[in-house]
Amino acid sequence: MDARVSEGPRLAGWSPPPAKPVFRLGRIHDPQNPMPQIIQAAYEQPVVRQASPVGAFYVVGDPEGVKRVFLDNVANYPKTDMERRLFGAIFGNGLLSSEGDTWRSHRRTMAPPFAPLSVASYAPGMVRDVADFQTCWDQAPADEPVDVARDMTRLTLQIISRAVFSTDGAELGEVMERSIAGAMDATRIGLADFVPVLSGLRMAAREKRIAEVFAEFDGVVARLTTEREHSPGGADLLSRLIAARDAETGGGMTAQEVRDQVVTIFVAGHETTAAAMAWIWYLLAQHPLAEARLHAELDAVLGGRAPAAEDLPNLGYTRMVIEEAMRLYPPAPGTSTRIALQADEICGVKIPKGAMICVAPWVTHRHRLYWDRPEAFEPERFSKENAAGRSRFAYIPFGAGPRVCIGASLAMTEMLIVLATLAQRYRLALAPGHEVELFHQVTVRPKGGLPMIVSRR
Ligand code: HEM
């Protein structure tokens, strides 16, 4: 089906997991697989029922099945209570954690600030942030690796801070970095979280800890919100969220709701994009033919200048590289677990009422029924010709259906600008002898960072 242009090595030893997961000291272990608990059959069959220490769950890998859960029968598959409470402790009633009428109203209210026209208006700020970031790589000592995963996190944090808070972004970025690190630690889930008496106690302790780590951030956001309310009309996301009105009811959001959305946007919006960027550099370094084709496109379209929003439609191969990297390493490899409110049938498999449902981009993107050579990095899969006829639900790095990522277009714009700017100037190589391992905690990142040698092209 797909033209194979960039052969490259097989990816870092990943192979489908064994028929039964390998439990080691209560944990399942595989350094190349963020979802080692999911059995091999899930990569070969449309829907698989799997036993686990916390009860049976159904892995839905088939695009038609994904469509059933995310779109056709979406009302039957809300997020699980545990996930809502866990996310709720960080995001309050933000889009990721709310359901029902609150979610519907906030999603409508927030649509305009994420629409293409608004997104294009954030592009010049992104270009400036990448230009500033270049000094950091310009000054990197030759032959000494830099941690590209850490650098991409800083850059994406800077970009989202500026998009949300314009000139106040620098102050908020640092505060947010500290809060997110504390909150991520507090969200670790263990088997004890599934024991009825313990789970309530553990969740209450977690909620208290998260409230503490966000106290400083909340104080600054409250101050900036009041300032914006007194001088409306700004173009940053915070001003737009404060001014936004629900198209159906005409209602706006309270200061607390705006705070919840801001935290959601920060957390959902920068770590995911940073993870995607880190994997892009890693994959390009392993696939010189793809890298050469990327460089050729950038040279032809931009000729050394910084990209503008109008250039992005002309960067077709650059976009394909990003898309293929997110197929192999979807930043949120497991999206979230859903629960079946009523019995249902997915791809001929009976789903009992109350069943847990796992739709995992990692599984769907590497499914043997839908992708040729699933482990190979082949950006050409995403050319117009090769993608024609492919189900929309076979490729879900941003999820799908009504709860699809609201920031997808912002993220694509950001990644195009970052990649187009930096790949024009630098070539990256993995630090000699470094073995990449995966670390999965909501997002999937290179464990312990990604040491790479940066050189000027
Ligand atoms: C490469 C970057 C990104 C990836 C891979 C990604 C992925 C996702 C996925 C898979 C979901 C759906 C989760 C589910 O179904 O449970 C989601 C939702 C969401 N994302 Fe993103 N995201 C990215 C960037 C962003 C950015 C830049 C923002 C904001 C600036 C953002 C904000 C959100 C929000 C608010 C939701 C919740 C939407 C809702 O439930 O209505 N994301 N994202």
CSV table of N, CA, C and O and ligand atoms in Angstrom, one decimal, residues 70 79 83 87 94-99 103-104 106-107 110 114 122 126 160 163-164 237 260-262 264-277 322 326 329-338 359 361 396-412 414-415 443, ligand 1:
chain,number,residue,atom,x,y,z
A,70,PHE,N,-16.4,6.3,20.5
A,70,PHE,CA,-16.1,7.8,20.5
A,70,PHE,C,-17.2,8.6,19.8
A,70,PHE,O,-17.3,9.8,20.1
A,79,LYS,N,-16.3,8.7,30.7
A,79,LYS,CA,-15.0,8.4,31.4
A,79,LYS,C,-15.3,7.7,32.7
A,79,LYS,O,-16.4,7.9,33.3
A,83,GLU,N,-11.1,8.1,36.9
A,83,GLU,CA,-10.4,9.1,36.1
A,83,GLU,C,-10.9,10.5,36.3
A,83,GLU,O,-10.2,11.5,36.4
A,87,PHE,N,-8.6,13.4,37.5
A,87,PHE,CA,-8.4,14.6,36.7
A,87,PHE,C,-9.0,15.8,37.4
A,87,PHE,O,-8.5,17.0,37.3
A,94,GLY,N,-12.6,21.6,34.5
A,94,GLY,CA,-12.0,21.8,33.1
A,94,GLY,C,-12.6,20.8,32.1
A,94,GLY,O,-13.1,19.8,32.5
A,95,LEU,N,-12.3,21.1,30.8
A,95,LEU,CA,-12.9,20.3,29.8
A,95,LEU,C,-12.6,18.8,29.9
A,95,LEU,O,-13.4,17.9,29.7
A,96,LEU,N,-11.3,18.5,30.3
A,96,LEU,CA,-10.9,17.1,30.4
A,96,LEU,C,-11.7,16.3,31.4
A,96,LEU,O,-11.9,15.1,31.3
A,97,SER,N,-12.1,17.0,32.5
A,97,SER,CA,-12.7,16.2,33.6
A,97,SER,C,-14.2,16.4,33.7
A,97,SER,O,-14.8,15.6,34.5
A,98,SER,N,-14.8,17.3,33.0
A,98,SER,CA,-16.2,17.5,33.2
A,98,SER,C,-17.0,16.6,32.2
A,98,SER,O,-16.5,16.1,31.2
A,99,GLU,N,-18.3,16.4,32.5
A,99,GLU,CA,-19.2,15.6,31.7
A,99,GLU,C,-20.5,16.4,31.5
A,99,GLU,O,-20.8,17.4,32.2
A,103,TRP,N,-19.9,20.1,30.6
A,103,TRP,CA,-18.9,20.0,29.5
A,103,TRP,C,-19.4,20.5,28.2
A,103,TRP,O,-18.7,21.3,27.5
A,104,ARG,N,-20.7,20.2,27.8
A,104,ARG,CA,-21.2,20.7,26.5
A,104,ARG,C,-21.2,22.2,26.4
A,104,ARG,O,-20.8,22.8,25.4
A,106,HIS,N,-19.3,24.4,28.2
A,106,HIS,CA,-17.9,24.9,28.1
A,106,HIS,C,-17.2,24.6,26.8
A,106,HIS,O,-16.5,25.4,26.3
A,107,ARG,N,-17.5,23.5,26.2
A,107,ARG,CA,-16.9,23.1,24.9
A,107,ARG,C,-17.4,24.1,23.9
A,107,ARG,O,-16.6,24.6,23.1
A,110,MET,N,-15.8,27.5,24.5
A,110,MET,CA,-14.4,27.6,24.2
A,110,MET,C,-14.0,27.3,22.7
A,110,MET,O,-12.8,27.5,22.4
A,114,PHE,N,-10.2,28.5,20.0
A,114,PHE,CA,-9.4,27.4,19.4
A,114,PHE,C,-9.7,27.2,17.9
A,114,PHE,O,-9.2,26.3,17.3
A,122,TYR,N,-2.0,33.2,17.0
A,122,TYR,CA,-0.9,32.8,18.0
A,122,TYR,C,0.4,32.5,17.3
A,122,TYR,O,1.5,32.4,17.9
A,126,MET,N,4.6,32.2,18.5
A,126,MET,CA,5.3,31.0,18.5
A,126,MET,C,6.6,31.1,17.8
A,126,MET,O,7.6,30.6,18.2
A,160,ILE,N,3.0,27.9,25.2
A,160,ILE,CA,1.6,27.9,25.7
A,160,ILE,C,1.4,29.0,26.7
A,160,ILE,O,0.4,29.6,26.7
A,163,ALA,N,0.8,32.0,24.6
A,163,ALA,CA,-0.5,32.0,23.9
A,163,ALA,C,-1.6,32.3,24.9
A,163,ALA,O,-2.6,33.0,24.6
A,164,VAL,N,-1.5,31.8,26.2
A,164,VAL,CA,-2.5,32.0,27.2
A,164,VAL,C,-2.4,33.4,27.8
A,164,VAL,O,-3.4,34.0,28.0
A,237,LEU,N,-5.2,34.0,25.0
A,237,LEU,CA,-6.3,33.0,25.3
A,237,LEU,C,-7.1,33.3,26.6
A,237,LEU,O,-8.3,33.1,26.6
A,260,ASP,N,-10.0,26.7,35.9
A,260,ASP,CA,-10.0,25.3,35.6
A,260,ASP,C,-9.6,25.0,34.1
A,260,ASP,O,-8.8,24.1,33.8
A,261,GLN,N,-10.1,25.9,33.3
A,261,GLN,CA,-9.8,25.7,31.8
A,261,GLN,C,-8.3,26.0,31.6
A,261,GLN,O,-7.7,25.4,30.8
A,262,VAL,N,-7.8,27.1,32.3
A,262,VAL,CA,-6.4,27.5,32.0
A,262,VAL,C,-5.5,26.3,32.5
A,262,VAL,O,-4.6,26.0,31.8
A,264,THR,N,-6.2,23.2,32.7
A,264,THR,CA,-6.4,22.1,31.7
A,264,THR,C,-5.6,22.3,30.4
A,264,THR,O,-4.9,21.4,29.9
A,265,ILE,N,-5.7,23.5,29.9
A,265,ILE,CA,-5.0,23.9,28.7
A,265,ILE,C,-3.5,23.7,28.9
A,265,ILE,O,-2.8,23.2,28.0
A,266,PHE,N,-3.0,24.2,30.0
A,266,PHE,CA,-1.6,24.1,30.2
A,266,PHE,C,-1.1,22.7,30.3
A,266,PHE,O,-0.2,22.3,29.6
A,267,VAL,N,-1.8,21.9,31.1
A,267,VAL,CA,-1.3,20.5,31.3
A,267,VAL,C,-1.5,19.7,30.0
A,267,VAL,O,-0.7,19.0,29.6
A,268,ALA,N,-2.8,19.8,29.5
A,268,ALA,CA,-3.1,19.0,28.3
A,268,ALA,C,-2.3,19.5,27.1
A,268,ALA,O,-2.0,18.7,26.2
A,269,GLY,N,-1.9,20.7,27.1
A,269,GLY,CA,-1.4,21.3,25.9
A,269,GLY,C,0.1,21.4,25.7
A,269,GLY,O,0.6,21.5,24.6
A,270,HIS,N,0.9,21.2,26.8
A,270,HIS,CA,2.3,21.4,26.6
A,270,HIS,C,3.1,20.1,26.7
A,270,HIS,O,4.0,19.8,25.9
A,271,GLU,N,2.8,19.3,27.6
A,271,GLU,CA,3.5,18.0,27.8
A,271,GLU,C,3.3,17.1,26.6
A,271,GLU,O,4.3,16.5,26.1
A,272,THR,N,2.1,17.1,26.0
A,272,THR,CA,1.8,16.2,24.9
A,272,THR,C,2.6,16.7,23.6
A,272,THR,O,3.2,15.9,22.9
A,273,THR,N,2.6,18.0,23.4
A,273,THR,CA,3.3,18.6,22.3
A,273,THR,C,4.8,18.4,22.4
A,273,THR,O,5.5,18.1,21.5
A,274,ALA,N,5.3,18.5,23.7
A,274,ALA,CA,6.7,18.3,23.9
A,274,ALA,C,7.1,16.8,23.7
A,274,ALA,O,8.1,16.6,23.0
A,275,ALA,N,6.2,15.9,24.1
A,275,ALA,CA,6.5,14.5,23.9
A,275,ALA,C,6.6,14.2,22.4
A,275,ALA,O,7.5,13.6,21.9
A,276,ALA,N,5.6,14.8,21.6
A,276,ALA,CA,5.6,14.5,20.2
A,276,ALA,C,6.9,15.1,19.5
A,276,ALA,O,7.5,14.4,18.7
A,277,MET,N,7.3,16.3,19.9
A,277,MET,CA,8.5,16.9,19.3
A,277,MET,C,9.7,16.0,19.7
A,277,MET,O,10.6,15.8,18.8
A,322,ILE,N,5.4,14.7,11.1
A,322,ILE,CA,4.7,14.9,12.4
A,322,ILE,C,3.6,13.8,12.6
A,322,ILE,O,3.5,13.2,13.7
A,326,MET,N,3.5,10.7,15.4
A,326,MET,CA,2.5,10.6,16.4
A,326,MET,C,1.7,9.3,16.2
A,326,MET,O,0.9,8.9,17.0
A,329,TYR,N,4.4,7.0,18.1
A,329,TYR,CA,4.5,7.4,19.5
A,329,TYR,C,3.4,8.4,19.8
A,329,TYR,O,3.7,9.6,20.0
A,330,PRO,N,2.2,7.9,19.9
A,330,PRO,CA,1.1,8.9,20.2
A,330,PRO,C,1.3,9.4,21.6
A,330,PRO,O,1.5,8.7,22.5
A,331,PRO,N,1.4,10.8,21.7
A,331,PRO,CA,1.8,11.3,23.0
A,331,PRO,C,0.9,10.9,24.2
A,331,PRO,O,1.4,10.7,25.3
A,332,ALA,N,-0.4,10.7,23.9
A,332,ALA,CA,-1.3,10.1,24.9
A,332,ALA,C,-1.6,8.7,24.4
A,332,ALA,O,-2.7,8.5,23.8
A,333,PRO,N,-0.8,7.7,24.7
A,333,PRO,CA,-0.9,6.4,24.0
A,333,PRO,C,-2.2,5.6,24.5
A,333,PRO,O,-2.6,4.7,23.7
A,334,GLY,N,-2.7,6.0,25.6
A,334,GLY,CA,-3.9,5.2,26.1
A,334,GLY,C,-5.2,6.1,26.1
A,334,GLY,O,-6.2,5.6,26.6
A,335,THR,N,-5.2,7.3,25.6
A,335,THR,CA,-6.3,8.2,25.9
A,335,THR,C,-6.8,8.0,27.3
A,335,THR,O,-6.2,8.1,28.2
A,336,SER,N,-8.1,7.5,27.4
A,336,SER,CA,-8.6,7.3,28.7
A,336,SER,C,-9.6,6.1,28.7
A,336,SER,O,-10.0,5.7,27.6
A,337,THR,N,-9.8,5.6,29.9
A,337,THR,CA,-10.7,4.4,30.0
A,337,THR,C,-12.1,4.9,30.0
A,337,THR,O,-12.4,5.9,30.7
A,338,ARG,N,-13.0,4.2,29.3
A,338,ARG,CA,-14.4,4.5,29.4
A,338,ARG,C,-15.2,3.4,30.0
A,338,ARG,O,-14.6,2.3,30.1
A,359,VAL,N,-9.7,2.3,24.7
A,359,VAL,CA,-9.3,2.7,23.3
A,359,VAL,C,-7.9,3.3,23.4
A,359,VAL,O,-7.8,4.3,24.0
A,361,PRO,N,-4.6,4.6,21.3
A,361,PRO,CA,-4.0,4.9,20.1
A,361,PRO,C,-2.8,4.0,19.8
A,361,PRO,O,-2.5,3.6,18.7
A,396,ILE,N,-5.7,8.1,15.7
A,396,ILE,CA,-6.5,8.9,16.7
A,396,ILE,C,-5.5,9.5,17.8
A,396,ILE,O,-5.8,9.4,19.0
A,397,PRO,N,-4.4,10.2,17.4
A,397,PRO,CA,-3.5,10.8,18.4
A,397,PRO,C,-4.3,11.8,19.2
A,397,PRO,O,-3.9,12.1,20.3
A,398,PHE,N,-5.3,12.5,18.6
A,398,PHE,CA,-6.0,13.5,19.3
A,398,PHE,C,-7.4,13.0,19.7
A,398,PHE,O,-8.3,13.8,20.0
A,399,GLY,N,-7.6,11.7,19.7
A,399,GLY,CA,-8.9,11.2,20.0
A,399,GLY,C,-9.8,11.4,18.9
A,399,GLY,O,-9.4,11.6,17.7
A,400,ALA,N,-11.1,11.3,19.1
A,400,ALA,CA,-12.1,11.5,18.0
A,400,ALA,C,-13.5,11.7,18.6
A,400,ALA,O,-13.7,11.5,19.8
A,401,GLY,N,-14.4,12.1,17.7
A,401,GLY,CA,-15.8,12.3,18.2
A,401,GLY,C,-15.9,13.6,18.9
A,401,GLY,O,-15.0,14.5,18.9
A,402,PRO,N,-17.0,13.8,19.7
A,402,PRO,CA,-17.2,15.1,20.3
A,402,PRO,C,-16.1,15.5,21.3
A,402,PRO,O,-15.9,16.7,21.6
A,403,ARG,N,-15.4,14.5,21.9
A,403,ARG,CA,-14.4,14.8,22.9
A,403,ARG,C,-13.0,14.9,22.2
A,403,ARG,O,-12.0,14.8,23.0
A,404,VAL,N,-12.9,15.0,20.9
A,404,VAL,CA,-11.6,15.1,20.3
A,404,VAL,C,-10.9,16.3,20.9
A,404,VAL,O,-11.5,17.3,21.3
A,405,CYS,N,-9.6,16.3,20.9
A,405,CYS,CA,-8.7,17.3,21.4
A,405,CYS,C,-9.1,18.7,20.9
A,405,CYS,O,-9.1,18.9,19.7
A,406,ILE,N,-9.5,19.6,21.7
A,406,ILE,CA,-9.9,20.9,21.3
A,406,ILE,C,-8.6,21.7,20.8
A,406,ILE,O,-8.7,22.7,20.0
A,407,GLY,N,-7.4,21.3,21.2
A,407,GLY,CA,-6.2,22.0,20.9
A,407,GLY,C,-5.5,21.4,19.7
A,407,GLY,O,-4.3,21.8,19.4
A,408,ALA,N,-6.1,20.5,18.9
A,408,ALA,CA,-5.4,19.8,17.9
A,408,ALA,C,-4.8,20.7,16.8
A,408,ALA,O,-3.7,20.6,16.4
A,409,SER,N,-5.6,21.7,16.4
A,409,SER,CA,-5.1,22.6,15.4
A,409,SER,C,-4.0,23.5,15.9
A,409,SER,O,-3.0,23.8,15.2
A,410,LEU,N,-4.2,23.9,17.2
A,410,LEU,CA,-3.1,24.7,17.8
A,410,LEU,C,-1.8,23.9,17.9
A,410,LEU,O,-0.7,24.4,17.6
A,411,ALA,N,-2.0,22.6,18.3
A,411,ALA,CA,-0.8,21.8,18.5
A,411,ALA,C,-0.1,21.5,17.1
A,411,ALA,O,1.1,21.6,17.0
A,412,MET,N,-0.9,21.3,16.0
A,412,MET,CA,-0.3,21.1,14.7
A,412,MET,C,0.5,22.3,14.2
A,412,MET,O,1.6,22.3,13.7
A,414,GLU,N,1.8,24.6,16.1
A,414,GLU,CA,3.0,24.8,16.9
A,414,GLU,C,4.1,23.8,16.5
A,414,GLU,O,5.2,24.2,16.3
A,415,MET,N,3.7,22.6,16.3
A,415,MET,CA,4.7,21.6,15.9
A,415,MET,C,5.3,21.9,14.5
A,415,MET,O,6.5,21.7,14.3
A,443,THR,N,1.3,10.7,29.5
A,443,THR,CA,2.0,10.8,28.2
A,443,THR,C,3.1,9.8,28.1
A,443,THR,O,3.5,9.2,29.1
B,1,HEM,C1,0.4,16.8,20.2
B,1,HEM,C2,-0.3,17.4,21.1
B,1,HEM,C3,-1.6,16.9,21.7
B,1,HEM,C4,-2.1,15.6,21.7
B,1,HEM,C5,-1.5,14.4,21.2
B,1,HEM,C6,-3.4,15.7,22.4
B,1,HEM,C7,-4.2,14.6,22.6
B,1,HEM,C8,-5.4,14.7,23.2
B,1,HEM,C9,-6.4,13.6,23.3
B,1,HEM,C10,-6.1,12.1,22.9
B,1,HEM,C11,-7.5,14.0,23.9
B,1,HEM,C12,-8.8,13.2,24.1
B,1,HEM,C13,-8.7,12.5,25.5
B,1,HEM,C14,-9.9,11.6,25.7
B,1,HEM,O1,-10.6,11.2,24.7
B,1,HEM,O2,-10.1,11.3,26.8
B,1,HEM,C15,-7.3,15.4,24.1
B,1,HEM,C16,-8.2,16.2,24.7
B,1,HEM,C17,-8.0,17.5,25.1
B,1,HEM,N1,-6.9,18.3,24.7
B,1,HEM,FE1,-5.3,17.7,23.7
B,1,HEM,N2,-3.6,17.0,22.8
B,1,HEM,C18,-2.6,17.8,22.3
B,1,HEM,C19,-2.4,19.1,22.4
B,1,HEM,C20,-3.3,19.9,23.1
B,1,HEM,C21,-3.2,21.4,23.2
B,1,HEM,C22,-2.1,22.2,22.5
B,1,HEM,C23,-4.3,21.8,24.0
B,1,HEM,C24,-4.6,23.2,24.4
B,1,HEM,C25,-4.0,24.3,24.1
B,1,HEM,C26,-5.0,20.6,24.3
B,1,HEM,C27,-6.2,20.6,25.1
B,1,HEM,C28,-7.0,19.6,25.2
B,1,HEM,C29,-8.3,19.6,26.0
B,1,HEM,C30,-8.9,20.9,26.7
B,1,HEM,C31,-8.9,18.4,25.8
B,1,HEM,C32,-10.3,17.9,26.4
B,1,HEM,C33,-11.3,18.1,25.3
B,1,HEM,C34,-12.7,17.6,25.8
B,1,HEM,O3,-12.8,16.6,26.5
B,1,HEM,O4,-13.7,18.2,25.3
B,1,HEM,N3,-4.5,19.5,23.7
B,1,HEM,N4,-6.1,15.8,23.7
